[in-house]
Amino acid sequence: MWRLYQFPLCPFSRKVRLLLSEKGVGYELWRENPWDASDEFWKLNAAGRTPVIEHPEKNIVIADSRAICEYFEETVDRAPMINGTAIGRAEIRRLVALFDENLFAEVTGPLLYERMLKRIVHRQSPDSRILREAMKAAHGHLDYIDWLVDTRPWLAGATMSLADLAAAAQISVIDYLGGIDWSGHDSARGWYAVFKSRPSFRPLLSERMEVIQPPSHYAKVDA
Amino acid sequence: MWRLYQFPLCPFSRKVRLLLSEKGVGYELWRENPWDASDEFWKLNAAGRTPVIEHPEKNIVIADSRAICEYFEETVDRAPMINGTAIGRAEIRRLVALFDENLFAEVTGPLLYERMLKRIVHRQSPDSRILREAMKAAHGHLDYIDWLVDTRPWLAGATMSLADLAAAAQISVIDYLGGIDWSGHDSARGWYAVFKSRPSFRPLLSERMEVIQPPSHYAKVDA
Ligand SMILES: N[C@@H](CCC(=O)N[C@@H](CS)C(=O)NCC(=O)O)C(=O)O
Ligand SMILES: N[C@@H](CCC(=O)N[C@@H](CS)C(=O)NCC(=O)O)C(=O)O
């Protein structure tokens, strides 16, 4: 059985969970807080980061969410998520990088630090200037998602792909942390509502990170 | 003809250049400074980052170095760099992420900021505390490369792969900026010396970033 080392608000682990669920791959969740990682966890991943996936019986360990997603794409035919022509696949991977790196660095990461790590680890209150900047940056990314949704059926083209999963994973964490304001972003909001109603998304929406509560609309499929 | 938008000390562009050269794909260099990116460049890449590769005649644009490398891996058979079993490929991609993200975030990025951007953009002198921390982090990464080299013929396994190109690209920029101290790292040093003598590496070593000079050993194949 696959074991996914993660914590509830890790957006990269959420992307992997969406992929595994869409592909019908079973797995167990193993809790790991990277800010407090055990020696055993550092042995599994020299980067000390979540997610890591392990299959103890098969002696497989893979770290890094993109390496994990490419692995399951190569080994499980069902629900292809990095599909199409070489150019189409490049577009999917470009967008995954944009959401994993830029959206994370500008929005998800700062919100996780201010609203989660500061509370759990540093016992400090969030810096409202940084929160404001992150929420401003979120609008810029939602504008770009609006544009993608207005131009194409799914973010990277004609079919749902890892780009959609990557964006939805980040947005779900941002929304949990109160950082999403949909006003002016009807297109992105419509795309995300479709996503929220998928069976693969349900377990994420019902999960809670201890101490931190999401806003009331967070788990509602129509909000 | 392919056009690669880059600047001489961008480690991600260097990784792409090594890959293209190993695969025998011709390209032209187009200079782009992301800290001063043109509107045209932002239209090519919504992330505003280098590298971007374009083929104007074929109407192809790809941004993000990993997306670019996967594209050429899929379309050019020569010199496979993400090769082997699904697990072997996952190991390559894990290491690429480790070098692109962790080595960059802890060492290359801070050195580029302190020694290049501060000089060119901000007209400030580098913060010696940050330089010291980056060089300390470099030792940690070189320890890990020592261990890989002692365990395997190449960083990710039996053959040269994108993991070697990714690590060499970062290290070459760190070395240019005076951040590599090989003492205690004979294994990593031996691996890098082999790399430096490859034809694909030569153009990188002879190039200079205006204003900033590398240490004298930088371009010497035996140093
Ligand atoms: N490129 C990695 C990024 C993973 C990542 O940044 N994970 C965060 C948690 S959301 C982490 O473990 N951070 C701790 C650290 O970087 O030390 C991936 O895609 O898996
Ligand atoms: N994931 C990207 C990272 C590229 C990157 O960070 N490029 C740097 C130059 S070395 C850049 O353009 N930075 C400007 C910015 O992030 O705004 C890739 O692999 O291509």
Coordinates of C-alpha atoms and ligand atoms in Angstrom, one line a residue:
Chain A
M1 CA 0.0 0.0 0.0
W2 CA 1.2 3.5 -0.8
R3 CA 1.9 5.9 2.1
L4 CA 1.8 9.6 1.5
Y5 CA 3.7 11.7 4.0
Q6 CA 1.9 15.0 4.3
F7 CA 0.0 17.5 6.4
P8 CA -3.5 18.8 5.7
L9 CA -2.5 22.2 4.3
C10 CA 0.4 21.2 2.1
P11 CA -0.7 22.2 -1.4
F12 CA 1.8 19.9 -3.1
S13 CA 0.5 16.9 -1.2
R14 CA -3.0 18.0 -2.2
K15 CA -2.0 18.0 -5.8
V16 CA -0.7 14.4 -5.4
R17 CA -3.9 13.4 -3.6
L18 CA -6.1 14.7 -6.4
L19 CA -4.0 12.9 -9.0
L20 CA -4.0 9.6 -7.1
S21 CA -7.8 9.8 -6.5
E22 CA -8.5 10.7 -10.1
K23 CA -6.4 7.7 -11.2
G24 CA -8.0 5.4 -8.6
V25 CA -4.7 4.6 -6.8
G26 CA -5.3 3.7 -3.1
Y27 CA -3.0 5.2 -0.4
E28 CA -2.8 5.9 3.3
L29 CA -2.1 9.3 4.8
W30 CA 0.9 9.5 7.1
R31 CA 1.2 12.8 9.0
E32 CA 4.5 14.6 8.7
N33 CA 5.1 18.2 9.7
P34 CA 8.2 19.4 7.7
W35 CA 8.8 22.2 10.3
D36 CA 9.3 19.4 12.9
A37 CA 10.5 16.6 10.7
S38 CA 11.8 13.4 12.3
D39 CA 15.2 11.9 11.5
E40 CA 13.4 9.0 9.7
F41 CA 11.7 11.6 7.5
W42 CA 15.0 13.2 6.6
K43 CA 16.2 9.8 5.6
L44 CA 13.3 9.4 3.2
N45 CA 13.8 12.9 1.7
A46 CA 17.1 14.8 1.7
A47 CA 15.1 18.0 1.0
G48 CA 13.1 17.5 4.3
R49 CA 9.9 18.4 2.5
T50 CA 6.4 17.0 2.0
P51 CA 5.1 15.3 0.0
V52 CA 7.0 12.0 0.0
I53 CA 5.3 8.8 -1.2
E54 CA 6.6 5.3 -0.1
H55 CA 5.6 1.8 -0.9
P56 CA 7.4 -0.2 1.8
E57 CA 6.6 -3.6 0.3
K58 CA 8.0 -2.7 -3.1
N59 CA 10.8 -0.7 -1.6
I60 CA 9.9 2.5 -3.5
V61 CA 10.4 6.1 -2.2
I62 CA 9.7 9.1 -4.3
A63 CA 10.0 12.7 -3.1
D64 CA 8.9 15.9 -4.8
S65 CA 5.3 16.3 -6.0
R66 CA 6.2 16.7 -9.7
A67 CA 8.4 13.6 -9.7
I68 CA 5.6 11.7 -7.9
C69 CA 2.9 12.9 -10.4
E70 CA 5.1 12.1 -13.4
Y71 CA 5.7 8.6 -11.9
F72 CA 2.0 7.8 -11.6
E73 CA 1.3 9.3 -15.0
E74 CA 3.9 6.9 -16.5
T75 CA 2.7 3.8 -14.5
V76 CA -1.1 4.2 -14.4
D77 CA -3.0 4.6 -17.7
R78 CA -6.3 5.7 -16.1
A79 CA -7.2 9.4 -16.1
P80 CA -4.1 10.7 -18.0
M81 CA -3.2 14.1 -16.6
I82 CA 0.0 15.0 -18.7
N83 CA -1.4 14.1 -22.0
G84 CA -1.5 15.2 -25.6
T85 CA 1.2 16.3 -28.0
A86 CA 4.7 17.2 -26.8
I87 CA 3.7 20.9 -27.0
G88 CA 0.5 20.3 -25.1
R89 CA 2.4 18.5 -22.4
A90 CA 4.9 21.4 -22.3
E91 CA 2.0 23.8 -21.7
I92 CA 0.7 21.6 -18.9
R93 CA 4.1 21.5 -17.2
R94 CA 4.6 25.3 -17.7
L95 CA 1.4 25.9 -15.8
V96 CA 2.1 23.4 -13.1
A97 CA 5.4 25.3 -12.5
L98 CA 3.6 28.6 -12.5
F99 CA 1.2 27.4 -9.8
D100 CA 3.7 25.4 -7.8
E101 CA 6.3 28.1 -7.8
N102 CA 4.9 31.6 -8.5
L103 CA 1.4 31.2 -6.9
F104 CA 3.0 29.3 -4.0
A105 CA 5.8 31.8 -3.5
E106 CA 3.6 34.9 -3.7
V107 CA 0.4 33.7 -2.0
T108 CA 0.1 30.2 -0.5
G109 CA 3.6 30.2 1.1
P110 CA 3.2 33.6 2.8
L111 CA -0.3 32.7 4.0
L112 CA 0.9 29.4 5.4
Y113 CA 3.7 31.2 7.2
E114 CA 1.7 34.0 8.6
R115 CA -1.5 32.1 9.5
M116 CA -0.2 28.6 10.3
L117 CA 3.5 28.5 11.1
K118 CA 3.5 31.7 13.1
R119 CA 0.6 30.3 15.2
I120 CA 1.8 26.8 15.6
V121 CA 5.6 27.2 15.8
H122 CA 6.5 30.8 16.6
R123 CA 3.4 31.8 18.7
Q124 CA 3.3 35.2 16.9
S125 CA 0.4 36.9 15.2
P126 CA 0.4 37.4 11.5
D127 CA 1.8 40.5 9.8
S128 CA -1.1 42.3 8.2
R129 CA 1.0 44.0 5.6
I130 CA 2.2 40.6 4.3
L131 CA -1.3 39.2 4.3
R132 CA -2.5 42.2 2.3
E133 CA 0.3 41.8 -0.3
A134 CA -0.5 38.1 -0.6
M135 CA -4.1 38.8 -1.2
K136 CA -3.3 41.4 -3.8
A137 CA -1.0 38.9 -5.5
A138 CA -3.9 36.3 -5.4
H139 CA -6.0 38.7 -7.5
G140 CA -3.3 38.8 -10.1
H141 CA -3.2 35.0 -10.3
L142 CA -7.0 34.8 -10.4
D143 CA -7.0 37.3 -13.3
Y144 CA -4.7 34.9 -15.2
I145 CA -6.9 31.9 -14.4
D146 CA -10.0 33.9 -15.5
W147 CA -8.1 34.5 -18.8
L148 CA -7.2 30.8 -19.2
V149 CA -10.8 29.7 -18.4
D150 CA -12.2 32.2 -20.9
T151 CA -9.9 30.9 -23.6
R152 CA -9.9 27.1 -23.1
P153 CA -12.2 24.4 -21.7
W154 CA -9.6 23.5 -19.0
L155 CA -6.6 25.5 -17.8
A156 CA -4.0 23.9 -20.1
G157 CA -6.3 23.0 -23.1
A158 CA -9.2 20.7 -24.1
T159 CA -9.0 18.3 -21.2
M160 CA -8.5 18.3 -17.5
S161 CA -4.8 18.0 -16.7
L162 CA -2.3 18.3 -13.9
A163 CA -2.4 22.1 -14.4
D164 CA -6.0 22.1 -13.1
L165 CA -5.0 19.9 -10.2
A166 CA -2.0 22.1 -9.3
A167 CA -4.0 25.3 -9.4
A168 CA -7.0 23.8 -7.5
A169 CA -4.6 22.4 -4.8
Q170 CA -3.0 25.8 -4.2
I171 CA -6.4 27.7 -4.3
S172 CA -8.0 25.3 -1.8
V173 CA -5.2 26.0 0.7
I174 CA -5.4 29.8 0.0
D175 CA -9.2 29.6 0.5
Y176 CA -8.8 27.7 3.7
L177 CA -6.6 30.4 5.0
G178 CA -9.1 33.1 4.0
G179 CA -7.1 34.5 1.1
I180 CA -9.5 34.1 -1.8
D181 CA -11.9 36.9 -2.7
W182 CA -13.8 35.9 -5.8
S183 CA -15.2 39.3 -6.7
G184 CA -14.4 40.1 -10.3
H185 CA -13.3 36.5 -10.9
D186 CA -16.5 34.8 -12.1
S187 CA -14.7 32.6 -14.6
A188 CA -12.1 31.3 -12.2
R189 CA -14.9 30.9 -9.6
G190 CA -16.9 28.8 -12.0
W191 CA -14.0 26.6 -12.8
Y192 CA -13.2 26.1 -9.1
A193 CA -16.8 25.2 -8.3
V194 CA -16.8 22.4 -10.9
F195 CA -13.6 21.1 -9.2
K196 CA -15.0 21.3 -5.7
S197 CA -17.8 19.0 -6.7
R198 CA -15.6 16.2 -8.0
P199 CA -15.3 13.1 -5.7
S200 CA -11.5 13.5 -5.6
F201 CA -11.9 16.9 -3.9
R202 CA -14.3 15.9 -1.1
P203 CA -11.8 14.4 1.3
L204 CA -9.7 17.6 1.1
L205 CA -12.6 19.8 1.9
S206 CA -13.7 17.8 4.9
E207 CA -10.3 17.7 6.5
R208 CA -9.2 20.2 9.1
M209 CA -5.8 21.4 10.3
E210 CA -5.8 21.5 14.1
V211 CA -6.2 25.0 15.6
I212 CA -6.9 26.7 12.3
Q213 CA -10.5 26.9 11.0
P214 CA -11.4 27.7 7.4
P215 CA -14.1 30.3 6.6
S216 CA -17.6 29.0 6.5
H217 CA -17.9 28.9 2.7
Y218 CA -14.7 26.8 2.3
A219 CA -16.3 23.4 2.1
K220 CA -19.6 24.5 0.5
V221 CA -19.7 23.2 -3.1
D222 CA -21.8 26.2 -4.3
A223 CA -19.8 29.0 -2.6
Chain B
M1 CA 15.8 28.2 -35.3
W2 CA 15.3 28.0 -31.6
R3 CA 15.8 31.1 -29.5
L4 CA 16.7 30.8 -25.9
Y5 CA 15.9 33.9 -23.8
Q6 CA 18.4 34.0 -20.9
F7 CA 21.2 35.9 -19.2
P8 CA 24.7 34.4 -18.6
L9 CA 24.3 33.6 -14.9
C10 CA 20.8 32.1 -15.0
P11 CA 21.4 28.5 -13.7
F12 CA 18.1 27.2 -15.2
S13 CA 19.1 28.5 -18.6
R14 CA 22.5 26.9 -18.2
K15 CA 20.7 23.5 -17.5
V16 CA 18.7 23.9 -20.8
R17 CA 21.8 24.9 -22.7
L18 CA 23.7 21.8 -21.5
L19 CA 20.7 19.6 -22.5
L20 CA 20.4 21.2 -26.0
S21 CA 24.1 20.9 -26.6
E22 CA 24.3 17.2 -25.4
K23 CA 21.3 16.5 -27.7
G24 CA 22.8 18.4 -30.6
V25 CA 19.9 20.9 -30.9
G26 CA 21.0 24.3 -32.4
Y27 CA 19.8 27.5 -30.8
E28 CA 20.5 31.2 -30.6
L29 CA 21.0 33.1 -27.4
W30 CA 18.6 36.0 -26.8
R31 CA 19.6 38.2 -23.9
E32 CA 16.8 38.9 -21.4
N33 CA 17.3 40.3 -17.9
P34 CA 14.3 39.2 -15.8
W35 CA 14.8 42.1 -13.4
D36 CA 14.3 44.4 -16.2
A37 CA 12.0 42.4 -18.5
S38 CA 10.4 43.9 -21.5
D39 CA 6.6 43.8 -22.1
E40 CA 7.3 41.5 -25.0
F41 CA 9.0 39.1 -22.6
W42 CA 6.1 39.2 -20.2
K43 CA 3.9 38.2 -23.1
L44 CA 6.1 35.2 -23.8
N45 CA 6.1 34.1 -20.1
A46 CA 3.4 35.1 -17.6
A47 CA 5.9 34.2 -14.9
G48 CA 8.4 36.8 -16.2
R49 CA 11.3 34.4 -15.7
T50 CA 14.1 33.1 -17.7
P51 CA 14.6 30.7 -19.5
V52 CA 12.0 30.8 -22.3
I53 CA 12.5 29.0 -25.5
E54 CA 10.8 30.1 -28.7
H55 CA 10.7 28.7 -32.3
P56 CA 9.1 31.6 -34.2
E57 CA 8.7 29.7 -37.5
K58 CA 6.9 26.9 -35.8
N59 CA 5.0 29.2 -33.5
I60 CA 6.2 27.3 -30.3
V61 CA 6.9 29.0 -27.0
I62 CA 7.9 27.1 -23.9
A63 CA 8.6 28.6 -20.5
D64 CA 10.1 26.9 -17.4
S65 CA 13.3 25.0 -17.6
R66 CA 11.8 21.7 -16.6
A67 CA 9.0 21.9 -19.1
I68 CA 11.6 22.8 -21.7
C69 CA 13.8 19.8 -20.8
E70 CA 11.0 17.4 -20.8
Y71 CA 9.9 18.7 -24.2
F72 CA 13.3 18.1 -25.8
E73 CA 13.6 14.7 -24.0
E74 CA 10.3 13.7 -25.7
T75 CA 11.1 15.1 -29.1
V76 CA 14.8 14.4 -29.6
D77 CA 16.0 10.8 -29.1
R78 CA 19.7 11.5 -29.0
A79 CA 21.4 11.6 -25.6
P80 CA 18.5 10.7 -23.4
M81 CA 18.6 12.5 -20.1
I82 CA 15.4 11.4 -18.3
N83 CA 15.8 7.7 -19.1
G84 CA 15.4 4.3 -17.6
T85 CA 12.6 2.7 -15.6
A86 CA 9.7 4.7 -14.1
I87 CA 11.5 4.6 -10.7
G88 CA 14.8 5.6 -12.3
R89 CA 13.1 8.5 -13.9
A90 CA 11.5 9.5 -10.6
E91 CA 14.9 9.6 -9.0
I92 CA 16.2 11.8 -11.8
R93 CA 13.3 14.2 -11.3
R94 CA 13.6 14.2 -7.5
L95 CA 17.3 15.3 -7.8
V96 CA 16.5 17.9 -10.5
A97 CA 14.0 19.4 -8.1
L98 CA 16.5 19.2 -5.2
F99 CA 19.1 21.2 -7.2
D100 CA 16.6 23.6 -8.9
E101 CA 14.8 24.4 -5.7
N102 CA 16.8 23.7 -2.6
L103 CA 20.3 24.3 -3.9
F104 CA 19.0 27.4 -5.8
A105 CA 17.0 28.8 -2.8
E106 CA 19.8 28.3 -0.3
V107 CA 22.9 29.0 -2.3
T108 CA 22.7 30.2 -6.0
G109 CA 19.8 32.5 -5.4
P110 CA 21.2 34.4 -2.4
L111 CA 24.6 34.7 -4.2
L112 CA 23.0 36.0 -7.4
Y113 CA 21.1 38.5 -5.3
E114 CA 24.0 39.7 -3.2
R115 CA 26.7 39.7 -5.8
M116 CA 24.9 40.4 -9.0
L117 CA 21.5 42.1 -8.5
K118 CA 22.7 44.3 -5.6
R119 CA 25.5 45.5 -7.8
I120 CA 23.6 45.9 -11.1
V121 CA 20.2 47.0 -9.9
H122 CA 20.4 48.3 -6.3
R123 CA 23.9 49.7 -6.3
Q124 CA 24.5 48.2 -2.8
S125 CA 27.3 46.1 -1.5
P126 CA 26.6 42.4 -0.5
D127 CA 25.6 41.4 3.0
S128 CA 28.5 39.3 4.3
R129 CA 26.3 37.4 6.7
I130 CA 24.1 36.2 3.9
L131 CA 27.2 35.3 1.8
R132 CA 28.6 33.2 4.7
E133 CA 25.3 31.4 5.2
A134 CA 25.0 30.6 1.5
M135 CA 28.6 29.2 1.5
K136 CA 27.8 27.1 4.6
A137 CA 24.7 25.7 2.8
A138 CA 26.9 25.0 -0.2
H139 CA 29.0 22.7 1.9
G140 CA 25.9 20.8 2.9
H141 CA 24.9 20.3 -0.7
L142 CA 28.4 19.3 -1.7
D143 CA 28.4 16.7 1.1
Y144 CA 25.3 15.2 -0.5
I145 CA 26.8 15.3 -4.0
D146 CA 29.9 13.5 -2.5
W147 CA 27.7 10.8 -1.1
L148 CA 25.8 10.4 -4.5
V149 CA 29.1 10.2 -6.4
D150 CA 30.5 7.7 -4.0
T151 CA 27.4 5.5 -4.4
R152 CA 26.7 5.7 -8.1
P153 CA 28.5 6.3 -11.4
W154 CA 26.4 9.4 -12.0
L155 CA 24.3 11.5 -9.7
A156 CA 21.0 9.7 -10.4
G157 CA 22.3 6.3 -11.3
A158 CA 24.3 4.4 -14.0
T159 CA 24.2 7.0 -16.7
M160 CA 24.5 10.8 -17.0
S161 CA 21.1 12.4 -16.7
L162 CA 19.3 15.7 -16.2
A163 CA 20.2 15.5 -12.5
D164 CA 23.9 15.9 -13.4
L165 CA 23.1 18.8 -15.8
A166 CA 20.9 20.5 -13.1
A167 CA 23.6 20.2 -10.4
A168 CA 26.4 21.3 -12.7
A169 CA 24.4 24.3 -13.9
Q170 CA 23.8 25.5 -10.4
I171 CA 27.4 24.8 -9.3
S172 CA 28.9 26.6 -12.3
V173 CA 27.0 29.8 -11.3
I174 CA 27.9 29.4 -7.6
D175 CA 31.6 28.9 -8.6
Y176 CA 31.4 32.0 -10.9
L177 CA 30.2 34.0 -7.9
G178 CA 33.0 32.7 -5.7
G179 CA 30.8 30.4 -3.6
I180 CA 32.5 27.0 -4.0
D181 CA 35.2 25.8 -1.7
W182 CA 36.1 22.2 -2.7
S183 CA 38.1 21.4 0.4
G184 CA 36.7 18.1 1.8
H185 CA 34.7 17.4 -1.3
D186 CA 37.1 15.4 -3.5
S187 CA 34.3 13.2 -4.9
A188 CA 32.1 16.1 -6.0
R189 CA 35.1 17.9 -7.3
G190 CA 36.1 14.9 -9.4
W191 CA 32.6 14.6 -10.8
Y192 CA 32.5 18.4 -11.6
A193 CA 35.9 18.3 -13.3
V194 CA 34.7 15.5 -15.7
F195 CA 31.7 17.8 -16.5
K196 CA 33.8 20.9 -17.1
S197 CA 35.8 19.1 -19.8
R198 CA 32.7 18.1 -21.8
P199 CA 32.2 20.1 -25.1
S200 CA 28.7 21.1 -23.9
F201 CA 30.2 23.0 -21.0
R202 CA 32.8 25.0 -22.8
P203 CA 30.6 27.9 -24.0
L204 CA 29.3 28.4 -20.5
L205 CA 32.8 28.6 -19.0
S206 CA 34.0 31.2 -21.6
E207 CA 31.1 33.5 -21.2
R208 CA 31.2 36.5 -18.9
M209 CA 28.5 38.5 -17.1
E210 CA 29.3 42.2 -17.6
V211 CA 30.8 43.9 -14.5
I212 CA 31.2 40.7 -12.5
Q213 CA 34.4 38.6 -13.0
P214 CA 34.7 35.0 -11.9
P215 CA 37.7 33.8 -9.8
S216 CA 40.7 32.7 -11.8
H217 CA 40.1 28.9 -11.4
Y218 CA 36.5 29.2 -12.7
A219 CA 37.2 28.3 -16.4
K220 CA 40.2 26.0 -15.8
V221 CA 39.3 22.5 -16.6
D222 CA 41.7 21.1 -14.0
A223 CA 40.8 23.3 -11.1
Ligands
LIG1 N1 9.0 21.0 -5.0 C1 8.4 20.5 -3.8 C2 8.0 21.5 -2.9 C3 7.5 20.9 -1.6 C4 7.4 21.9 -0.4 O1 7.8 23.1 -0.5 N2 6.7 21.5 0.7 C5 6.6 22.3 1.8 C6 5.3 22.1 2.6 S1 3.9 22.8 1.7 C7 7.7 22.0 2.8 O2 7.9 20.8 3.1 N3 8.5 23.0 3.3 C8 9.5 22.8 4.3 C9 10.8 23.3 3.7 O3 10.9 23.7 2.6 O4 11.8 23.2 4.5 C10 7.2 19.6 -4.3 O5 6.6 19.9 -5.3 O6 7.0 18.6 -3.6
LIG2 N1 11.2 27.2 -12.4 C1 11.8 28.1 -13.2 C2 12.7 29.1 -12.4 C3 13.3 30.1 -13.3 C4 13.9 31.3 -12.5 O1 13.7 31.4 -11.2 N2 14.6 32.2 -13.2 C5 15.1 33.4 -12.5 C6 16.5 33.8 -13.2 S1 17.8 32.6 -12.7 C7 14.2 34.5 -12.8 O2 13.8 34.8 -13.9 N3 13.8 35.3 -11.7 C8 13.0 36.4 -11.8 C9 11.8 36.3 -11.0 O3 11.5 35.2 -10.4 O4 11.0 37.3 -11.0 C10 12.6 27.4 -14.3 O5 13.1 26.2 -13.9 O6 12.8 27.9 -15.4

